[in-house]
Amino acid sequence: MTGANFTGATNVRFGANSATSFTVNSDTRITAVAPAGTGTVQVTVTTPAGISSQFVTYAYTQVTGPVLSSVTPPSGPAAGGTTVTLMGSGLSGTTAVRFGAVVAPSFTVVSDAQVMAVAPAGSGTVQITVSTPGGTSNGVAYTYASVPVVSSVSPNQGPVSGGNTVILTGGNFSGAAAVTFGSTPATSFTVDSPTRISAVVPAGAAGAVQVVVTGPGGTSAPGATYFYLGAPVLSSLTPASGTLSGGTSVTLTGSQFLNATAVRFGAAAASFMVVSDTLITAVAPPASAAGSVQVTVTTPGGTSAGVSYEYLAAPVLTALSPTAGPLSGGDIVTLTGSGFARTTSVHFGTGTAAFTVVSDTALTAVAPPGPPGPVGVTVTTPGGTSTALTYSRVPPPTI
C-alpha cells in the first residue's frame, strides 16, 4: 500500500478484518498480508492520529485448486527424461510439478486442462502433483521402470522365412512396447508375464542377430542371440535306387545339413545320421510299390528341394532254356522273365555266371562248371534277387 503518514501505523484492515501481518516500510509504504475474506472490501490504515479517511478497495476472488485426472505415459526409465502429459483442470497457473518430492526439471502449461512435464530421475512408484496459487493437486501414480533384461531365446534358431514362435525369458517385461530381431520388429508378441514373452519371428537373412525388448524402462542390452538358418540343399543320392523292402544305405550330399531333424523318402521318414554339414547317411524305408519318390532333408532352416530315389521291384525269372548242361559248363542258357534291365549278377547255385542283358525280359548266361545235380538259377538287380529255377548238370555217358 502506498500513501502518506504511515509512520507509527498500529493496524491495517481489509474491511472489518485486520491484516494477518504488516510492515511499515516507510512513511509512504506498507506491506501487508491479506486476511481471509470475500467480496470487495475497503482497506484502511490506523495510526495514533486516526484512521485513514481515504481508502482503496481490495477484491477477494475464488481460486479453485488444480485437479489431475491422468498421466501419459504412466511409467518411464529410472534415469528420467520422459516427457509426460498431465490432464486435469485448473492447471493454467501451474508453478511447479513434482514427482514425489522431486521437482520436475521443466514443464509447459498447454492449457487449463493440460501440462507437459519432463520426469526427473527416480525409482519405484511416486505421486505426481501440480501446484498453483490455488493449492496443490491430488496425486496420479507414475512408475519408474527398470530396463528389460533378455536372458535367453528358445528355440534360438529358425528359418529365414520367419513365422515360428520363440519364448524370451528374462525380467522387467511388463509394459513391453517392442521386440526386435536385429533391426526388424517381431511379427507379433505377447507379454505372458514380467519374465516371459512369446514372439513370432520376422523374416530375416541367414546369420545371427540380437533379440532385444523395449519397455517403459528402456531397451535391453544385447546378449540374446537368434540364428537365421538357410534351408538345406540336397544335391545327390548314392545309390539312387533300392529295393521295395527298404534297408538300402543311401549317402546324401549337399549343404547346411547340421541340425537336420528329418530325412524323408516321399512321405516316409528314414533313420539317418548327420556325418557333416555336407553329408548324411540314411536307411531307405520300405515302399508299397515300385516307382520314384522325392528324398528331402529338413532342418530348423526349412526343407530342401527333393532328389529322386527309385524303388525297384525284384526281377521275376519264369523260364530257362536249356534246363540242363554238362559238368564242364560253357553252354549258353537263355533266361526269360521281367525286370532284367538292371541285372547285376546271375548265379547257378553258388557259381557266378557271365551274362548279357538282351532286354528287360531276356538275358543269356554262360553256365559255370560244377558238380552233377540240380542247382538254383537266380537273377539279381538293385531291386533284389529273383526266385530260383532249376538247372541240372549232367555227367557224360559212361560205356
XYZ file of N, CA, C and O in Angstrom, residues 33-157:
500
model
N -0.089 -8.647 4.765
C -0.588 -9.953 4.338
C -2.097 -9.938 4.503
O -2.611 -9.756 5.623
N -2.822 -10.141 3.383
C -4.280 -10.061 3.421
C -4.847 -11.198 4.262
O -4.417 -12.352 4.140
N -5.845 -10.886 5.095
C -6.538 -11.948 5.825
C -7.542 -12.628 4.909
O -7.776 -12.172 3.791
N -8.119 -13.726 5.349
C -9.170 -14.374 4.570
C -10.362 -13.449 4.468
O -10.609 -12.623 5.348
N -11.100 -13.590 3.347
C -12.269 -12.750 3.191
C -13.000 -13.044 1.914
O -12.590 -13.905 1.138
N -14.090 -12.308 1.692
C -14.886 -12.473 0.478
C -15.317 -11.118 -0.036
O -15.346 -10.120 0.702
N -15.654 -11.103 -1.319
C -16.177 -9.883 -1.908
C -15.141 -8.785 -2.026
O -13.938 -9.028 -1.991
N -15.650 -7.530 -2.156
C -14.775 -6.362 -2.275
C -14.832 -5.564 -0.974
O -15.928 -5.230 -0.492
N -13.685 -5.281 -0.413
C -13.631 -4.593 0.882
C -12.762 -3.353 0.766
O -11.982 -3.199 -0.180
N -12.913 -2.455 1.789
C -12.087 -1.253 1.857
C -10.870 -1.520 2.730
O -10.983 -2.157 3.772
N -9.742 -1.040 2.273
C -8.502 -1.193 3.027
C -8.206 0.142 3.725
O -8.161 1.194 3.077
N -7.987 0.067 5.058
C -7.693 1.290 5.835
C -6.461 1.081 6.682
O -6.098 -0.049 7.014
N -5.825 2.207 7.034
C -4.634 2.188 7.885
C -4.935 3.027 9.131
O -5.475 4.136 9.028
N -4.577 2.451 10.307
C -4.782 3.162 11.570
C -3.437 3.553 12.150
O -2.508 2.729 12.217
N -3.339 4.815 12.563
C -2.146 5.317 13.264
C -2.634 6.034 14.524
O -3.846 6.215 14.714
N -1.708 6.481 15.384
C -2.156 7.242 16.561
C -2.958 8.495 16.194
O -3.732 9.006 16.991
N -2.788 8.951 14.943
C -3.511 10.150 14.521
C -4.923 9.827 14.049
O -5.720 10.741 13.788
N -5.220 8.505 13.904
C -6.572 8.133 13.495
C -6.563 7.148 12.330
O -5.522 6.593 11.943
N -7.750 6.938 11.776
C -7.930 6.005 10.665
C -7.979 6.784 9.370
O -8.635 7.842 9.292
N -7.295 6.239 8.387
C -7.263 6.939 7.104
C -8.682 7.158 6.597
O -9.537 6.280 6.681
N -8.938 8.390 6.116
C -10.274 8.688 5.600
C -10.391 8.311 4.133
O -11.475 8.045 3.616
N -9.269 8.319 3.487
C -9.263 7.863 2.110
C -8.906 6.363 2.106
O -8.173 5.882 2.970
N -9.423 5.639 1.151
C -9.192 4.187 1.149
C -9.159 3.683 -0.298
O -9.572 4.377 -1.227
N -8.679 2.471 -0.410
C -8.725 1.760 -1.698
C -9.491 0.466 -1.480
O -9.653 0.005 -0.346
N -9.962 -0.122 -2.544
C -10.708 -1.383 -2.415
C -9.811 -2.570 -2.769
O -8.864 -2.450 -3.557
N -10.153 -3.708 -2.173
C -9.423 -4.967 -2.424
C -10.477 -6.034 -2.691
O -11.415 -6.201 -1.898
N -10.357 -6.731 -3.811
C -11.367 -7.728 -4.200
C -10.855 -9.141 -3.935
O -9.761 -9.510 -4.383
N -11.671 -9.889 -3.185
C -11.380 -11.317 -2.980
C -12.012 -12.111 -4.129
O -13.185 -11.909 -4.440
N -11.239 -13.000 -4.736
C -11.778 -13.869 -5.796
C -11.594 -15.324 -5.395
O -10.622 -15.680 -4.708
N -12.509 -16.169 -5.869
C -12.453 -17.599 -5.541
C -11.409 -18.271 -6.440
O -11.513 -18.231 -7.663
N -10.387 -18.852 -5.847
C -9.352 -19.559 -6.614
C -9.533 -21.064 -6.391
O -9.467 -21.538 -5.259
N -9.798 -21.823 -7.489
C -10.002 -23.273 -7.394
C -8.672 -24.004 -7.495
O -7.854 -23.704 -8.374
N -8.429 -24.951 -6.617
C -7.192 -25.727 -6.653
C -7.137 -26.629 -7.876
O -8.171 -27.022 -8.428
N -5.944 -26.985 -8.349
C -5.809 -27.850 -9.531
C -6.237 -29.283 -9.233
O -6.152 -29.749 -8.095
N -6.716 -29.971 -10.278
C -7.129 -31.372 -10.166
C -6.478 -32.147 -11.308
O -6.559 -31.727 -12.472
N -5.805 -33.272 -10.982
C -5.217 -34.131 -12.011
C -6.088 -35.365 -12.204
O -6.562 -35.966 -11.234
N -6.277 -35.753 -13.477
C -7.082 -36.943 -13.768
C -6.267 -38.076 -14.383
O -6.607 -39.246 -14.225
N -5.169 -37.758 -15.095
C -4.390 -38.832 -15.734
C -2.997 -38.350 -16.078
O -2.724 -37.144 -16.156
N -2.104 -39.330 -16.290
C -0.758 -39.059 -16.769
C -0.429 -40.058 -17.866
O -0.733 -41.243 -17.752
N 0.164 -39.576 -18.960
C 0.530 -40.431 -20.093
C 1.941 -40.076 -20.550
O 2.209 -38.906 -20.831
N 2.850 -41.053 -20.642
C 2.703 -42.441 -20.206
C 2.756 -42.533 -18.679
O 3.271 -41.625 -18.030
N 2.257 -43.645 -18.123
C 2.237 -43.763 -16.665
C 3.538 -44.288 -16.083
O 3.628 -44.525 -14.879
N 4.552 -44.495 -16.930
C 5.823 -45.019 -16.434
C 6.943 -44.583 -17.352
O 6.709 -44.150 -18.482
N 8.173 -44.719 -16.859
C 9.339 -44.339 -17.640
C 10.603 -44.835 -16.975
O 10.569 -45.410 -15.876
N 11.756 -44.626 -17.613
C 13.016 -45.139 -17.081
C 13.438 -44.434 -15.802
O 13.071 -43.279 -15.548
N 14.227 -45.151 -15.003
C 14.711 -44.595 -13.734
C 15.597 -43.377 -13.952
O 15.703 -42.519 -13.072
N 16.207 -43.274 -15.107
C 17.078 -42.142 -15.392
C 16.311 -40.859 -15.647
O 16.890 -39.781 -15.721
N 14.991 -40.954 -15.776
C 14.190 -39.780 -16.056
C 14.303 -39.364 -17.507
O 14.799 -40.102 -18.358
N 13.824 -38.136 -17.801
C 13.893 -37.624 -19.159
C 12.653 -37.860 -19.979
O 12.537 -37.326 -21.087
N 11.696 -38.655 -19.472
C 10.464 -38.919 -20.205
C 9.538 -37.712 -20.121
O 9.310 -37.164 -19.042
N 8.999 -37.290 -21.245
C 8.015 -36.208 -21.245
C 6.626 -36.810 -21.044
O 6.204 -37.675 -21.822
N 5.940 -36.392 -19.997
C 4.610 -36.923 -19.690
C 3.573 -35.828 -19.898
O 3.872 -34.626 -19.801
N 2.367 -36.252 -20.207
C 1.247 -35.332 -20.371
C 0.306 -35.498 -19.194
O -0.184 -36.602 -18.932
N 0.068 -34.404 -18.477
C -0.838 -34.403 -17.330
C -2.149 -33.761 -17.748
O -2.163 -32.645 -18.276
N -3.251 -34.468 -17.523
C -4.574 -33.964 -17.861
C -5.356 -33.705 -16.580
O -5.217 -34.447 -15.589
N -6.190 -32.668 -16.591
C -6.998 -32.357 -15.427
C -7.707 -31.036 -15.609
O -8.181 -30.706 -16.703
N -7.769 -30.237 -14.545
C -8.412 -28.925 -14.605
C -7.717 -27.978 -13.632
O -7.040 -28.416 -12.696
N -7.881 -26.665 -13.873
C -7.258 -25.674 -13.023
C -5.757 -25.659 -13.094
O -5.085 -25.316 -12.119
N -5.205 -26.014 -14.272
C -3.755 -26.149 -14.396
C -3.083 -24.912 -14.988
O -1.852 -24.855 -15.064
N -3.870 -23.905 -15.394
C -3.277 -22.777 -16.118
C -2.269 -21.992 -15.292
O -1.346 -21.396 -15.829
N -2.434 -21.984 -13.966
C -1.498 -21.223 -13.143
C -0.418 -22.061 -12.514
O 0.149 -21.685 -11.469
N -0.081 -23.182 -13.130
C 0.905 -24.107 -12.557
C 2.234 -23.406 -12.284
O 2.796 -22.727 -13.150
N 2.711 -23.603 -11.069
C 4.007 -23.030 -10.687
C 5.060 -24.100 -10.464
O 6.254 -23.802 -10.458
N 4.629 -25.359 -10.261
C 5.586 -26.447 -10.044
C 4.900 -27.781 -10.313
O 3.695 -27.933 -10.096
N 5.674 -28.731 -10.818
C 5.227 -30.117 -10.976
C 6.219 -30.974 -10.217
O 7.434 -30.850 -10.409
N 5.691 -31.846 -9.357
C 6.572 -32.692 -8.550
C 6.295 -34.169 -8.812
O 5.142 -34.581 -8.932
N 7.376 -34.939 -8.868
C 7.311 -36.396 -8.954
C 7.738 -36.888 -7.571
O 8.925 -36.943 -7.271
N 6.738 -37.201 -6.731
C 7.050 -37.447 -5.344
C 7.500 -36.127 -4.748
O 6.803 -35.105 -4.837
N 8.664 -36.123 -4.147
C 9.185 -34.885 -3.558
C 10.119 -34.145 -4.504
O 10.602 -33.060 -4.184
N 10.372 -34.732 -5.700
C 11.354 -34.152 -6.619
C 10.659 -33.268 -7.646
O 9.693 -33.691 -8.294
N 11.143 -32.049 -7.796
C 10.567 -31.098 -8.740
C 10.987 -31.467 -10.167
O 12.160 -31.771 -10.424
N 10.020 -31.456 -11.069
C 10.322 -31.727 -12.477
C 11.289 -30.673 -12.992
O 11.136 -29.479 -12.678
N 12.292 -31.069 -13.799
C 13.271 -30.088 -14.294
C 12.656 -29.037 -15.205
O 13.172 -27.929 -15.310
N 11.542 -29.389 -15.862
C 10.872 -28.403 -16.718
C 9.442 -28.848 -16.958
O 9.117 -30.024 -16.852
N 8.594 -27.868 -17.260
C 7.208 -28.175 -17.610
C 6.661 -27.055 -18.481
O 7.189 -25.930 -18.490
N 5.599 -27.374 -19.220
C 4.944 -26.405 -20.094
C 3.447 -26.478 -19.884
O 2.860 -27.567 -19.975
N 2.826 -25.331 -19.606
C 1.373 -25.284 -19.464
C 0.786 -25.148 -20.867
O 0.987 -24.130 -21.541
N 0.089 -26.194 -21.305
C -0.532 -26.187 -22.634
C -1.882 -25.494 -22.583
O -2.228 -24.689 -23.446
N -2.647 -25.802 -21.570
C -3.966 -25.199 -21.386
C -4.371 -25.392 -19.935
O -3.608 -25.962 -19.135
N -5.564 -24.917 -19.605
C -6.043 -25.097 -18.241
C -6.239 -26.568 -17.916
O -6.296 -26.940 -16.745
N -6.313 -27.416 -18.980
C -6.570 -28.840 -18.775
C -5.357 -29.713 -19.053
O -5.427 -30.935 -18.906
N -4.227 -29.109 -19.439
C -3.087 -29.948 -19.844
C -1.761 -29.280 -19.516
O -1.566 -28.086 -19.778
N -0.859 -30.088 -18.948
C 0.510 -29.658 -18.670
C 1.459 -30.751 -19.150
O 1.204 -31.939 -18.940
N 2.537 -30.363 -19.820
C 3.584 -31.300 -20.233
C 4.763 -31.110 -19.283
O 5.186 -29.969 -19.037
N 5.282 -32.233 -18.751
C 6.393 -32.142 -17.805
C 7.442 -33.197 -18.121
O 7.123 -34.278 -18.632
N 8.697 -32.892 -17.817
C 9.803 -33.834 -18.008
C 10.093 -34.493 -16.664
O 10.363 -33.819 -15.665
N 10.035 -35.849 -16.665
C 10.237 -36.585 -15.420
C 11.686 -36.489 -14.959
O 12.607 -36.672 -15.766
N 11.918 -36.223 -13.679
C 13.279 -36.287 -13.136
C 13.659 -37.743 -12.899
O 12.835 -38.648 -13.052
N 14.885 -38.020 -12.515
C 15.303 -39.376 -12.162
C 14.582 -39.809 -10.890
O 14.195 -38.983 -10.052
N 14.363 -41.121 -10.770
C 13.684 -41.612 -9.574
C 13.620 -43.120 -9.568
O 14.234 -43.794 -10.403
N 12.849 -43.651 -8.634
C 12.698 -45.103 -8.531
C 11.341 -45.422 -7.924
O 10.748 -44.600 -7.208
N 10.859 -46.639 -8.216
C 9.591 -47.072 -7.648
C 8.412 -46.315 -8.224
O 8.484 -45.709 -9.292
N 7.303 -46.327 -7.493
C 6.089 -45.613 -7.901
C 5.923 -44.368 -7.034
O 5.980 -44.454 -5.803
N 5.721 -43.210 -7.681
C 5.573 -41.937 -6.967
C 4.271 -41.275 -7.403
O 3.663 -41.653 -8.414
N 3.857 -40.276 -6.649
C 2.673 -39.495 -6.991
C 3.109 -38.185 -7.635
O 3.939 -37.458 -7.105
N 2.529 -37.898 -8.796
C 2.786 -36.615 -9.456
C 1.736 -35.623 -8.972
O 0.537 -35.914 -8.976
N 2.182 -34.422 -8.570
C 1.279 -33.355 -8.156
C 1.626 -32.069 -8.881
O 2.769 -31.874 -9.323
N 0.629 -31.215 -9.019
C 0.796 -29.914 -9.651
C 0.434 -28.837 -8.629
O -0.586 -28.942 -7.935
N 1.263 -27.818 -8.533
C 0.990 -26.704 -7.617
C 0.637 -25.453 -8.406
O 1.253 -25.155 -9.443
N -0.396 -24.736 -7.934
C -0.814 -23.453 -8.492
C -1.065 -22.512 -7.320
O -1.026 -22.939 -6.156
N -1.365 -21.248 -7.575
C -1.713 -20.349 -6.466
C -2.925 -20.827 -5.682
O -3.116 -20.438 -4.527
N -3.733 -21.684 -6.325
C -4.912 -22.205 -5.647
C -4.643 -23.416 -4.791
O -5.556 -23.931 -4.131
N -3.431 -23.920 -4.784
C -3.088 -25.066 -3.954
C -2.372 -26.139 -4.739
O -1.882 -25.909 -5.857
N -2.329 -27.306 -4.145
C -1.653 -28.466 -4.751
C -2.680 -29.525 -5.086
O -3.573 -29.824 -4.290
N -2.529 -30.104 -6.253
C -3.500 -31.085 -6.746
C -3.393 -32.405 -6.003
O -2.464 -32.644 -5.229
N -4.344 -33.264 -6.295
C -4.251 -34.665 -5.918
C -3.098 -35.311 -6.692
O -2.582 -34.734 -7.659
N -2.681 -36.491 -6.289
C -1.585 -37.176 -6.978
C -2.074 -38.212 -7.975
O -3.141 -38.811 -7.803
N -1.324 -38.395 -9.063
C -1.537 -39.502 -10.002
C -0.252 -40.319 -10.028
O 0.847 -39.770 -9.970
N -0.398 -41.643 -10.102
C 0.753 -42.537 -9.959
C 1.625 -42.554 -11.209
O 1.122 -42.588 -12.345
N 2.917 -42.551 -10.989
C 3.908 -42.688 -12.059
C 4.959 -43.676 -11.570
O 5.451 -43.551 -10.444
N 5.268 -44.667 -12.414
C 6.188 -45.731 -12.014
C 7.515 -45.596 -12.757
O 7.535 -45.491 -13.989
N 8.594 -45.626 -12.007
C 9.935 -45.675 -12.609
C 10.247 -47.139 -12.886
O 10.353 -47.947 -11.965
N 10.324 -47.481 -14.173
C 10.503 -48.880 -14.572
C 11.973 -49.200 -14.790
O 12.767 -48.353 -15.211
N 12.320 -50.480 -14.535
C 13.684 -50.947 -14.775
C 13.838 -51.358 -16.231
O 12.874 -51.713 -16.917
N 15.063 -51.323 -16.728
C 15.361 -51.713 -18.105
C 15.124 -53.224 -18.265
O 15.541 -54.009 -17.422
N 14.445 -53.647 -19.350
C 14.251 -55.088 -19.567
C 15.583 -55.822 -19.705
O 16.583 -55.241 -20.145
N 15.566 -57.094 -19.329
C 16.738 -57.956 -19.466
C 16.297 -59.230 -20.187
O 15.374 -59.914 -19.724
N 16.907 -59.527 -21.332
C 16.615 -60.761 -22.069
C 17.755 -61.732 -21.808
O 18.900 -61.475 -22.178
N 17.425 -62.854 -21.147
C 18.475 -63.813 -20.795
C 18.562 -64.984 -21.766
O 19.632 -65.567 -21.934
N 17.445 -65.347 -22.431
C 17.506 -66.477 -23.360
C 16.372 -66.415 -24.370
O 15.345 -65.770 -24.143
N 16.597 -67.086 -25.512
C 15.594 -67.236 -26.562
C 15.509 -68.721 -26.885
O 16.544 -69.372 -27.105
N 14.275 -69.275 -26.898
C 14.122 -70.705 -27.160
C 12.918 -70.952 -28.078
O 11.817 -70.494 -27.773
N 13.141 -71.666 -29.203
C 14.445 -72.072 -29.735
C 15.217 -70.860 -30.229
O 14.622 -69.831 -30.539
N 16.528 -71.018 -30.317
C 17.361 -69.872 -30.699
C 17.744 -69.887 -32.174
O 18.684 -69.208 -32.585
N 16.997 -70.657 -32.985
C 17.278 -70.694 -34.414
C 16.002 -71.024 -35.171
O 15.057 -71.579 -34.610
